[in-house]
Coordinates of C-alpha atoms in Angstrom, one line a residue:
X1 CA 115.5 123.2 88.5
X2 CA 115.2 124.7 92.0
X3 CA 118.0 126.1 94.2
X4 CA 118.0 125.4 97.9
X5 CA 120.2 128.2 99.1
X6 CA 118.9 131.6 100.2
X7 CA 121.4 134.3 99.2
X8 CA 119.8 137.7 99.7
X9 CA 117.7 139.7 102.0
X10 CA 114.1 138.7 101.2
X11 CA 110.7 138.9 102.9
X12 CA 110.7 136.7 106.0
X13 CA 108.6 133.5 105.6
X14 CA 106.7 131.9 108.4
X15 CA 107.9 128.5 109.5
X16 CA 105.2 126.6 107.7
X17 CA 105.8 128.6 104.5
X18 CA 109.5 127.7 104.6
X19 CA 108.6 124.1 105.1
X20 CA 106.2 124.1 102.2
X21 CA 108.9 125.5 99.9
X22 CA 111.5 123.0 101.2
X23 CA 109.1 120.1 100.6
X24 CA 108.4 121.2 97.1
X25 CA 112.1 121.4 96.2
X26 CA 112.8 118.0 97.8
X27 CA 109.9 116.4 95.9
X28 CA 110.9 117.8 92.5
X29 CA 114.6 116.8 93.0
X30 CA 113.6 113.2 92.9
X31 CA 110.4 113.1 90.8
X32 CA 108.6 114.7 87.9
X33 CA 105.2 113.8 89.3
X34 CA 102.8 116.8 89.6
X35 CA 102.5 117.9 93.2
X36 CA 100.1 119.9 95.4
X37 CA 100.6 122.3 98.4
X38 CA 97.5 122.8 100.6
X39 CA 97.4 126.1 102.5
X40 CA 94.2 127.6 104.1
X41 CA 92.8 130.9 102.7
X42 CA 94.8 133.8 104.2
X43 CA 97.9 131.7 104.9
X44 CA 100.1 133.4 102.3
X45 CA 100.1 131.2 99.2
X46 CA 101.4 134.2 97.2
X47 CA 104.5 134.4 99.3
X48 CA 105.2 130.7 98.9
X49 CA 104.8 131.1 95.1
X50 CA 107.2 134.1 95.1
X51 CA 109.9 132.2 97.1
X52 CA 109.6 129.2 94.8
X53 CA 109.9 131.4 91.7
X54 CA 112.9 133.2 93.3
X55 CA 114.8 130.0 93.9
X56 CA 114.0 128.4 90.6
X57 CA 117.0 127.9 88.2
X58 CA 114.9 127.7 85.0
X59 CA 112.0 129.8 83.8
X60 CA 108.7 129.8 85.8
X61 CA 105.1 130.3 84.7
X62 CA 102.5 131.1 87.4
X63 CA 98.9 130.7 86.3
X64 CA 95.7 131.9 87.9
X65 CA 92.1 132.1 86.7
X66 CA 91.3 135.7 87.6
X67 CA 93.4 138.9 87.1
X68 CA 93.1 139.8 90.8
X69 CA 95.2 136.7 91.7
X70 CA 97.7 137.3 88.9
X71 CA 98.2 140.9 90.2
X72 CA 98.5 139.7 93.8
X73 CA 101.0 137.0 93.1
X74 CA 103.1 139.3 91.0
X75 CA 103.1 142.0 93.7
X76 CA 104.5 139.5 96.2
X77 CA 107.4 138.6 93.9
X78 CA 108.2 142.3 93.3
X79 CA 108.6 142.6 97.1
X80 CA 111.8 140.7 96.7
X81 CA 113.2 143.5 94.7
X82 CA 113.0 141.3 91.6
X83 CA 111.3 141.9 88.3
X84 CA 108.7 139.6 86.6
X85 CA 106.4 139.8 83.6
X86 CA 102.6 139.8 83.5
X87 CA 100.7 138.0 80.7
X88 CA 97.1 139.0 81.2
X89 CA 94.8 140.8 78.8
X90 CA 92.6 141.9 81.7
X91 CA 95.6 143.8 83.2
X92 CA 96.6 145.2 79.8
X93 CA 100.0 143.5 79.7
X94 CA 101.3 140.7 77.6
X95 CA 104.9 140.3 78.5
X96 CA 106.8 136.9 78.5
X97 CA 110.5 137.7 78.2
X98 CA 111.7 137.6 81.8
X99 CA 112.6 134.5 83.8
X100 CA 109.3 134.6 85.8
X101 CA 105.9 135.2 84.2
X102 CA 102.6 135.6 86.0
X103 CA 99.7 135.0 83.7
X104 CA 96.0 134.5 83.5
X105 CA 95.2 131.0 82.0
X106 CA 92.8 132.5 79.4
X107 CA 95.4 134.8 78.0
X108 CA 98.2 132.3 78.1
X109 CA 96.2 129.6 76.3
X110 CA 95.6 132.1 73.5
X111 CA 99.3 132.9 73.2
X112 CA 100.9 129.5 73.7
X113 CA 103.6 130.2 71.0
X114 CA 105.2 132.6 73.5
X115 CA 105.6 129.8 76.0
X116 CA 106.6 126.8 73.8
X117 CA 110.4 127.4 73.7
X118 CA 111.2 124.6 76.3
X119 CA 112.8 127.1 78.7
X120 CA 110.0 126.8 81.3
X121 CA 110.9 124.2 83.9
X122 CA 108.2 124.9 86.5
X123 CA 104.5 125.6 86.1
X124 CA 102.6 126.8 89.1
X125 CA 98.8 126.7 89.2
X126 CA 97.1 128.8 91.9
X127 CA 93.7 127.7 93.1
X128 CA 94.2 124.4 91.3
X129 CA 91.0 122.9 92.7
X130 CA 89.1 124.9 90.1
X131 CA 90.5 122.9 87.2
X132 CA 89.8 119.3 86.2
X133 CA 93.0 117.6 85.0
X134 CA 93.4 114.0 83.8
X135 CA 96.6 112.1 84.3
X136 CA 97.7 111.7 80.6
X137 CA 100.1 109.6 78.7
X138 CA 102.4 110.9 75.9
X139 CA 99.8 110.2 73.3
X140 CA 97.0 111.9 75.3
X141 CA 99.2 115.0 75.7
X142 CA 99.4 115.3 71.9
X143 CA 95.6 114.9 71.8
X144 CA 95.2 117.6 74.4
X145 CA 97.4 119.9 72.5
X146 CA 95.2 119.4 69.4
X147 CA 92.0 119.5 71.4
X148 CA 91.1 115.9 70.5
X149 CA 91.4 114.1 73.8
X150 CA 88.4 111.7 73.4
X151 CA 84.9 112.8 74.2
X152 CA 85.9 114.8 77.3
X153 CA 86.3 118.6 76.8
X154 CA 89.9 119.6 77.2
X155 CA 90.4 122.4 79.7
X156 CA 92.5 125.4 79.1
X157 CA 95.0 124.2 81.7
X158 CA 95.4 120.9 79.9
X159 CA 96.2 122.7 76.7
X160 CA 98.9 124.8 78.4
X161 CA 100.4 121.8 80.2
X162 CA 100.4 119.7 77.0
X163 CA 102.2 122.5 75.0
X164 CA 104.8 123.1 77.7
X165 CA 105.4 119.4 78.1
X166 CA 105.7 119.0 74.3
X167 CA 108.6 121.3 74.5
X168 CA 110.0 120.0 77.8
X169 CA 108.8 116.5 78.8
X170 CA 110.1 116.8 82.4
X171 CA 108.2 120.0 83.2
X172 CA 107.5 120.3 86.9
X173 CA 103.8 121.1 87.7
X174 CA 102.8 122.4 91.2
X175 CA 99.3 123.3 92.3
X176 CA 98.3 125.4 95.3
X177 CA 94.9 125.4 96.9
X178 CA 93.1 125.8 100.2
X179 CA 90.5 123.1 99.2
X180 CA 92.1 120.1 97.6
X181 CA 88.9 118.4 96.3
X182 CA 86.5 118.8 93.5
X183 CA 82.7 118.4 93.6
X184 CA 81.8 114.9 92.5
X185 CA 85.5 113.8 92.1
X186 CA 86.9 113.9 95.7
X187 CA 90.5 114.7 96.4
X188 CA 92.5 116.0 93.5
X189 CA 95.7 114.3 94.5
X190 CA 96.5 110.6 95.0
X191 CA 99.1 110.3 97.8
X192 CA 99.6 112.4 100.9
X193 CA 103.1 112.9 102.4
X194 CA 101.8 111.7 105.8
X195 CA 101.5 108.2 104.4
X196 CA 98.0 107.9 103.1
X197 CA 96.0 107.6 99.9
X198 CA 93.3 110.3 99.3
X199 CA 92.3 110.5 95.7
X200 CA 91.9 107.9 92.9
X201 CA 94.9 106.4 91.2
X202 CA 94.3 108.3 87.9
X203 CA 94.5 111.8 89.4
X204 CA 96.7 114.3 87.6
X205 CA 98.4 115.5 90.8
X206 CA 100.2 112.6 92.3
X207 CA 101.4 113.9 95.7
X208 CA 100.4 116.4 98.3
X209 CA 103.8 117.4 99.5
X210 CA 102.7 119.8 102.2
X211 CA 99.5 120.7 104.1
X212 CA 98.9 123.3 106.9
X213 CA 95.6 122.5 108.6
X214 CA 93.3 125.4 109.3
X215 CA 93.0 124.4 113.0
X216 CA 96.7 124.7 113.4
X217 CA 96.7 128.2 111.7
X218 CA 94.1 129.4 114.2
X219 CA 95.8 127.9 117.2
X220 CA 99.1 129.5 116.2
X221 CA 97.5 132.9 115.8
X222 CA 98.0 133.2 112.0
X223 CA 94.2 133.3 111.3
X224 CA 91.1 134.6 113.2
X225 CA 89.0 132.0 114.9
X226 CA 85.8 131.1 113.1
X227 CA 82.8 130.9 115.4
X228 CA 79.8 129.2 113.7
X229 CA 76.3 130.1 114.7
X230 CA 73.4 128.2 113.0
X231 CA 70.3 130.1 112.3
X232 CA 67.9 128.4 114.8
X233 CA 65.0 130.9 114.8
X234 CA 64.9 131.6 111.1
X235 CA 66.4 129.6 108.3
X236 CA 65.8 128.3 104.8
X237 CA 64.9 124.6 104.1
X238 CA 66.9 123.4 101.1
X239 CA 66.7 119.8 102.1
X240 CA 64.3 118.8 99.4
X241 CA 66.3 120.2 96.5
X242 CA 68.2 117.8 94.3
X243 CA 71.5 118.9 92.6
X244 CA 71.8 118.8 88.9
X245 CA 74.3 116.5 87.1
X246 CA 77.1 119.1 87.7
X247 CA 76.4 118.9 91.4
X248 CA 75.0 122.4 91.6
X249 CA 71.4 123.5 92.3
X250 CA 69.2 125.0 89.6
X251 CA 68.5 128.7 90.0
X252 CA 64.7 128.1 89.6
X253 CA 64.8 125.5 92.5
X254 CA 66.7 127.9 94.7
X255 CA 64.3 130.7 93.9
X256 CA 61.5 128.4 94.8
X257 CA 62.8 128.3 98.4
X258 CA 64.1 131.8 99.0
X259 CA 62.0 134.1 96.8
X260 CA 59.4 135.8 98.9
X261 CA 60.3 133.6 101.9
X262 CA 58.9 134.9 105.1
X263 CA 62.2 134.0 106.9
X264 CA 64.3 136.5 104.9
X265 CA 63.3 139.6 106.9
X266 CA 63.9 137.7 110.1
X267 CA 67.3 136.5 108.9
X268 CA 68.5 139.9 107.8
X269 CA 67.3 141.4 111.1
X270 CA 69.3 138.7 112.9
X271 CA 72.4 139.5 110.8
X272 CA 72.1 143.2 111.6
X273 CA 71.7 142.5 115.3
X274 CA 74.6 140.2 115.5
X275 CA 76.8 142.5 113.5
X276 CA 76.1 145.6 115.6
X277 CA 79.6 145.8 116.9
X278 CA 81.3 144.2 113.9
X279 CA 83.5 145.8 111.2
X280 CA 82.6 144.1 107.9
X281 CA 79.8 141.7 106.8
X282 CA 79.8 139.6 103.7
X283 CA 76.4 138.0 102.8
X284 CA 76.3 135.1 100.3
X285 CA 72.9 134.9 98.7
X286 CA 71.4 132.0 96.7
X287 CA 70.3 133.8 93.5
X288 CA 70.3 137.3 92.0
X289 CA 66.6 137.8 92.8
X290 CA 67.3 136.7 96.4
X291 CA 70.3 139.0 96.7
X292 CA 68.3 142.0 95.5
X293 CA 65.6 141.2 98.1
X294 CA 68.3 141.0 100.8
X295 CA 69.9 144.2 99.7
X296 CA 66.6 146.1 100.1
X297 CA 66.3 144.9 103.7
X298 CA 69.8 146.3 104.7
X299 CA 70.6 149.9 105.5
X300 CA 70.8 151.6 102.1
X301 CA 73.8 153.8 102.8
X302 CA 75.8 151.0 104.3
X303 CA 75.3 148.2 101.8
X304 CA 76.0 147.2 98.2
X305 CA 75.3 144.2 95.9
X306 CA 77.7 142.5 93.5
X307 CA 76.7 139.9 91.0
X308 CA 78.2 138.4 87.9
X309 CA 76.4 141.0 85.8
X310 CA 77.9 144.0 87.8
X311 CA 80.1 146.0 85.3
X312 CA 83.8 145.9 86.0
X313 CA 84.3 149.5 87.0
X314 CA 81.3 149.5 89.2
X315 CA 82.4 146.3 90.9
X316 CA 85.8 147.7 91.6
X317 CA 84.3 150.9 93.0
X318 CA 82.0 149.0 95.4
X319 CA 84.8 146.7 96.5
X320 CA 87.1 149.6 97.2
X321 CA 84.3 151.3 99.2
X322 CA 83.8 148.1 101.2
X323 CA 87.5 147.7 101.9
X324 CA 87.7 151.4 102.9
X325 CA 84.8 150.6 105.4
X326 CA 82.6 153.2 103.7
X327 CA 80.2 150.2 103.4
X328 CA 79.5 147.7 106.1
X329 CA 77.5 145.1 104.2
X330 CA 78.5 143.5 100.9
X331 CA 76.0 141.1 99.3
X332 CA 77.1 138.8 96.5
X333 CA 76.1 135.8 94.4
X334 CA 79.0 133.4 93.9
X335 CA 81.5 136.0 92.7
X336 CA 83.6 136.8 95.8
X337 CA 84.6 133.3 96.9
X338 CA 88.2 133.4 95.6
X339 CA 90.7 136.2 94.9
X340 CA 88.9 138.6 97.3
X341 CA 90.9 140.0 100.2
X342 CA 89.2 142.2 102.8
X343 CA 90.9 141.4 106.2
X344 CA 88.5 143.4 108.3
X345 CA 85.6 141.1 107.5
X346 CA 84.4 139.6 110.7
X347 CA 80.9 138.3 109.8
X348 CA 80.1 135.8 107.1
X349 CA 76.4 135.2 106.6
X350 CA 75.5 132.2 104.4
X351 CA 72.0 132.3 103.0
X352 CA 72.5 129.6 100.3
X353 CA 73.2 125.9 100.2
X354 CA 76.9 125.1 99.3
X355 CA 77.2 122.3 96.9
X356 CA 80.7 121.2 98.1
X357 CA 82.9 121.4 101.1
X358 CA 85.5 123.3 99.0
X359 CA 83.0 126.1 98.2
X360 CA 81.9 126.3 101.8
X361 CA 85.5 126.6 103.0
X362 CA 86.3 129.3 100.4
X363 CA 83.3 131.3 101.6
X364 CA 84.3 130.9 105.3
X365 CA 87.9 131.8 104.4
X366 CA 86.8 135.3 103.3
X367 CA 86.6 136.2 107.0
X368 CA 89.6 134.5 108.6
X369 CA 92.4 137.0 107.8
X370 CA 93.8 139.0 110.7
X371 CA 93.1 142.7 111.1
X372 CA 93.6 145.3 113.8
X373 CA 90.8 145.0 116.4
X374 CA 89.5 141.7 115.1
X375 CA 89.5 138.7 117.4
X376 CA 87.3 136.2 115.6
X377 CA 84.8 135.9 112.7
X378 CA 81.1 135.0 113.1
X379 CA 79.9 132.4 110.6
X380 CA 76.1 132.7 110.5
X381 CA 74.6 129.8 108.5
X382 CA 70.9 130.1 107.7
X383 CA 70.9 127.3 105.1
X384 CA 71.7 124.2 107.2
X385 CA 74.9 123.4 105.4
X386 CA 76.4 120.1 106.7
X387 CA 80.1 121.0 106.2
X388 CA 82.6 121.4 109.0
X389 CA 84.3 124.7 109.7
X390 CA 87.8 123.2 109.8
X391 CA 89.2 121.3 106.9
X392 CA 87.5 117.9 107.1
X393 CA 89.3 114.6 106.7
X394 CA 86.8 113.5 104.1
X395 CA 85.8 115.3 101.0
X396 CA 82.7 113.3 100.3
X397 CA 79.3 114.7 101.2
X398 CA 78.2 113.9 104.8
X399 CA 75.7 111.1 104.6
X400 CA 73.4 112.7 107.2
X401 CA 73.3 115.1 110.1
X402 CA 74.2 112.5 112.7
X403 CA 77.4 111.3 111.0
X404 CA 80.8 112.5 112.2
X405 CA 84.4 111.7 111.3
X406 CA 85.4 108.3 112.9
X407 CA 88.7 106.5 113.0
X408 CA 88.7 102.9 111.7
X409 CA 91.9 100.9 111.9
X410 CA 92.8 98.7 108.9
X411 CA 93.1 95.0 110.1
X412 CA 95.9 94.4 107.5
X413 CA 98.2 97.4 107.7
X414 CA 97.1 99.1 110.9
X415 CA 96.5 102.5 109.2
X416 CA 94.0 104.7 111.1
X417 CA 91.5 105.6 108.4
X418 CA 89.0 108.5 108.9
X419 CA 85.6 108.0 107.4
X420 CA 82.1 109.4 108.0
X421 CA 80.4 107.3 110.6
X422 CA 78.6 106.9 113.9
X423 CA 79.6 105.9 117.4
X424 CA 78.0 104.1 120.3
X425 CA 80.2 105.6 123.1
X426 CA 83.8 104.9 122.0
X427 CA 82.7 102.1 119.7
X428 CA 82.2 102.7 116.0
X429 CA 78.9 101.2 114.9
X430 CA 78.8 102.5 111.4
X431 CA 81.2 103.9 108.8
X432 CA 81.0 104.5 105.0
X433 CA 84.6 103.6 104.1
X434 CA 85.3 101.4 101.1
X435 CA 89.1 100.9 101.0
X436 CA 92.0 101.4 103.4
X437 CA 93.7 104.8 102.7
X438 CA 97.0 103.6 104.0
X439 CA 100.1 104.1 101.8
X440 CA 102.6 101.3 102.2
X441 CA 106.3 101.8 101.6
X442 CA 108.6 98.9 100.5
X443 CA 112.2 98.9 99.5
X444 CA 113.7 96.8 96.7
X445 CA 116.3 96.7 94.0
X446 CA 116.5 99.5 91.4
X447 CA 115.2 98.9 87.9
X448 CA 118.7 99.2 86.5
X449 CA 120.0 96.3 88.7
X450 CA 116.9 94.1 88.4
X451 CA 116.5 94.5 84.6
X452 CA 113.0 95.9 85.0
X453 CA 111.7 99.1 83.2
X454 CA 110.9 102.2 85.3
X455 CA 107.6 101.4 87.0
X456 CA 106.7 105.0 87.5
X457 CA 105.8 104.6 91.2
X458 CA 109.3 104.5 92.6
X459 CA 111.8 107.1 93.8
X460 CA 115.4 106.8 94.7
X461 CA 115.9 105.8 98.3
X462 CA 119.7 106.5 98.4
X463 CA 122.2 107.8 95.9
X464 CA 124.3 104.9 94.4
X465 CA 122.6 102.3 96.7
X466 CA 120.6 100.7 93.9
X467 CA 117.6 100.7 96.3
X468 CA 114.3 102.2 95.5
X469 CA 111.2 102.9 97.6
X470 CA 107.9 101.7 96.2
X471 CA 104.7 103.3 97.4
X472 CA 101.3 101.6 96.9
X473 CA 97.9 101.8 98.5
X474 CA 96.9 99.1 101.0
X475 CA 94.7 96.6 99.2
X476 CA 92.2 95.9 102.1
X477 CA 88.6 96.8 101.3
X478 CA 86.0 97.4 103.9
X479 CA 83.2 97.0 101.3
X480 CA 83.7 95.2 98.1
X481 CA 82.3 93.4 95.0
X482 CA 83.6 89.9 94.4
X483 CA 84.6 88.9 90.9
X484 CA 82.9 85.6 90.0
X485 CA 85.8 84.6 87.7
X486 CA 88.8 85.0 90.0
X487 CA 87.3 85.8 93.4
X488 CA 89.1 89.1 93.6
X489 CA 87.6 92.0 95.7
X490 CA 86.8 95.2 93.8
X491 CA 85.3 98.6 94.6
X492 CA 81.5 98.4 94.9
X493 CA 81.2 100.7 91.9
X494 CA 83.7 98.8 89.6
X495 CA 82.4 97.5 86.3
X496 CA 85.4 95.3 85.5
X497 CA 87.7 93.2 87.8
X498 CA 90.9 95.0 88.7
X499 CA 92.6 91.6 89.2
X500 CA 91.7 89.6 86.1
X501 CA 90.1 92.2 83.9
X502 CA 86.9 90.3 83.4
X503 CA 83.6 92.2 83.3
X504 CA 81.8 92.1 86.6
X505 CA 78.3 90.8 86.5
X506 CA 75.8 93.7 86.6
X507 CA 73.4 93.4 89.6
X508 CA 70.5 94.2 87.2
X509 CA 71.5 91.1 85.2
X510 CA 71.5 89.0 88.3
X511 CA 68.0 90.2 89.3
X512 CA 66.6 89.9 85.8
X513 CA 67.9 86.3 85.4
X514 CA 66.6 85.3 88.8
X515 CA 63.1 86.7 88.1
X516 CA 62.9 84.5 85.0
X517 CA 63.7 81.2 86.9
X518 CA 60.9 79.1 88.3
X519 CA 63.1 77.8 91.2
X520 CA 64.4 81.2 92.2
X521 CA 62.9 83.9 94.5
X522 CA 63.9 87.5 94.7
X523 CA 63.2 89.5 97.9
X524 CA 63.2 93.3 97.8
X525 CA 64.3 93.4 101.5
X526 CA 62.3 95.7 103.7
X527 CA 63.7 94.3 107.0
X528 CA 66.1 91.8 108.6
X529 CA 65.5 90.0 111.9
X530 CA 68.0 88.1 114.1
X531 CA 66.8 85.5 116.6
X532 CA 68.6 83.3 119.1
X533 CA 66.7 80.0 118.9
X534 CA 67.3 76.2 118.2
X535 CA 67.0 74.3 115.0
X536 CA 64.9 71.2 114.4
X537 CA 67.3 69.0 116.4
X538 CA 67.3 71.3 119.4
X539 CA 70.8 72.7 118.7
X540 CA 71.4 76.5 119.5
X541 CA 71.5 78.6 116.4
X542 CA 71.2 82.2 115.2
X543 CA 68.3 82.5 112.7
X544 CA 68.5 85.4 110.3
X545 CA 65.2 86.2 108.5
X546 CA 64.9 88.5 105.5
X547 CA 61.5 90.1 104.9
X548 CA 60.2 91.7 101.7
X549 CA 57.3 94.1 101.2
X550 CA 54.8 91.4 100.3
X551 CA 55.4 89.2 103.4
X552 CA 57.8 86.7 101.7
X553 CA 60.7 85.5 103.8
X554 CA 64.0 83.7 103.5
X555 CA 66.1 82.3 106.3
X556 CA 69.8 81.7 107.1
X557 CA 71.1 79.7 110.1
X558 CA 74.4 80.0 111.8
X559 CA 76.1 78.3 114.7
X560 CA 78.2 80.4 117.1
X561 CA 79.1 77.9 119.8
X562 CA 82.7 77.2 118.7
X563 CA 85.6 79.3 117.5
X564 CA 85.4 77.6 114.1
X565 CA 81.7 78.5 113.8
X566 CA 82.4 82.0 114.8
X567 CA 85.1 82.3 112.2
X568 CA 82.7 81.0 109.5
X569 CA 80.0 83.5 110.7
X570 CA 82.5 86.3 110.5
X571 CA 83.7 85.4 107.0
X572 CA 80.4 84.7 105.3
X573 CA 78.1 87.0 107.2
X574 CA 79.7 89.7 109.3
X575 CA 82.1 90.9 106.6
X576 CA 79.2 91.9 104.4
X577 CA 76.5 92.9 107.0
X578 CA 78.5 95.0 109.4
X579 CA 77.6 98.7 109.3
X580 CA 81.2 99.3 110.4
X581 CA 83.4 96.7 108.6
X582 CA 86.6 95.7 110.4
X583 CA 85.4 97.5 113.5
X584 CA 86.4 94.5 115.7
X585 CA 82.9 93.5 116.8
X586 CA 82.6 89.7 116.9
X587 CA 79.7 88.2 118.7
X588 CA 80.5 85.2 120.8
X589 CA 76.9 83.8 120.9
X590 CA 73.6 83.9 119.0
X591 CA 72.1 85.9 121.9
X592 CA 74.8 88.6 121.7
X593 CA 74.3 88.8 117.9
X594 CA 70.6 89.2 118.2
X595 CA 70.9 91.7 121.1
X596 CA 73.3 93.9 119.1
X597 CA 71.7 93.6 115.7
X598 CA 71.8 97.4 115.3
X599 CA 75.4 97.0 114.3
X600 CA 74.3 95.2 111.2
X601 CA 72.8 96.3 107.9
X602 CA 70.3 94.5 105.7
X603 CA 71.0 93.8 102.0
X604 CA 69.0 95.6 99.4
X605 CA 68.0 92.3 97.6
X606 CA 68.2 88.6 98.5
X607 CA 68.1 85.9 95.8
X608 CA 66.9 82.5 97.0
X609 CA 67.0 79.2 95.2
X610 CA 65.0 76.0 95.9
X611 CA 67.1 73.1 97.2
X612 CA 64.9 70.1 97.5
X613 CA 61.9 71.0 99.6
X614 CA 63.5 74.1 101.1
X615 CA 64.7 77.5 100.0
X616 CA 68.2 78.6 100.6
X617 CA 69.8 82.1 100.4
X618 CA 71.9 82.0 97.2
X619 CA 73.1 85.7 97.0
X620 CA 72.7 89.0 98.7
X621 CA 73.1 92.4 96.9
X622 CA 74.4 95.3 99.0
X623 CA 74.9 99.0 98.0
X624 CA 72.6 98.4 95.0
X625 CA 72.4 101.1 92.3
X626 CA 70.3 100.2 89.2
X627 CA 67.0 100.3 87.6
X628 CA 65.1 98.2 90.1
X629 CA 63.4 99.9 93.0
X630 CA 64.6 99.1 96.5
X631 CA 62.3 98.6 99.4
X632 CA 61.2 101.7 101.5
X633 CA 62.4 101.8 105.1
X634 CA 64.7 98.7 104.8
X635 CA 66.5 98.0 108.0
X636 CA 66.9 95.8 111.1
X637 CA 63.7 94.6 112.8
X638 CA 63.7 94.7 116.6

């Protein structure tokens, strides 16, 4: 499907671009699994696409969501001295006869009959983070083609993929993006070529086959250095806003913060002052009303405003004026985050909350391209966004302002995971990881020699050797929910057991049943206290007391005097209570446990049952999500 030889004078690729192309070719030689290449904004994805299209043996379809990207990718391919078609109503062309076709997805999905011949061997999706794709089976492909894939709306990309696969089942699908994650879904691929698991098992894109980190691009001089400056004197407080179900903020809520805000004049004054010796300034406003107010505070002859309602010709005129440096300030509302290229931009002012790390990085990326006389790019954040400038190791939302990426080694496979967490010096005292991200590689006999059917997760390890290499995620879980039927550990959000298939007991059912029983007690835990003391026989013990809001308590007692007692304490208590599971902290005495209780977390609920004259702790519920209210200010009591 792809040729590996280069046989003519072509544009010279940078080393990382060549590596990306080589990795894609190597992947598709041994697998039909959809793959992803991750390259930062400004790193030349169009050139990588052009080189892949040039080296392809079959026909290639390159899709983008906006005509600007279609045109840009097509132009890079023409630079090779080759011809390619454009299929885009927005560009006034609908050609599909040549080997390589660059199209807009909206136009292609309306003209699928032109692409259903089975001749297309490679489908490339630019900015693939913008589309939600499900990993489908053969039956589901047919449903997608007919628009009947269950209750979920079928995306235009799914319809294109389904139709092309219907004609050619082994179609290769490649996605390119600078931000490989989707809001509310996490990473859009499952496995990373560095040997780790990122996204869920059911992601459409199976493998990230190449990634060039932003930090490396800056260090090697391929991109301008971003210098972030938080607005300390004047800023907007969006902290009380709650995102909608789609993860975005409602316009009326945003307007409630920014419209008429006394901070706006101060913010714009600060932007103008900091941009005094700068070349180009892009300002990202929260709403249209907010953008109009910002525009009025800028120098009238040097600024312009673009929104989703700006007519096409007017939008093109304003963008051309900005690129020609006839305008210094360009204000926009969520319309210039992708497909916009103005290398001279050296100030990015963010006056809106960004709902996702992907959107934040797309915004910052507008100012990182190189340009004569440009040494860096100021990132002025007046909205208190929590995202990191450089591509983070985690796509999930940062839990709080004090959290940072921390490394946590898996006790089973040794993989160095990166999670949001907190440190006490060099010691990790808290992290939010659930499962080890390590990708394990094992070798075994090929399906043909063992008599097994193709498992779908194996690739050839050597031609004619009969050996295969199986890749699977490490099974160790830092936090988990135990199945009462088989004892298997499951994700804390799972509803059915991944080991035996039985339905996991809903925590609401546990609480409701316990509240009905006469000899059961439910504590809505507001605090947990550890005390080094002695029991009734004078033997040293660790006493753990759980408090609820009404003054009720339940106690647990543990011995820590012998290695056997310490092992039991670790298995039945520490594994669940540690704020940083598998961090290696193992107290050797009750005194040490009580002194370092800040390393522990309290459960949300404790269910106690009467045993004779005494009450014993029967069950503890952590990471609770349900209809019952949790206690306010739950934590460890000093």
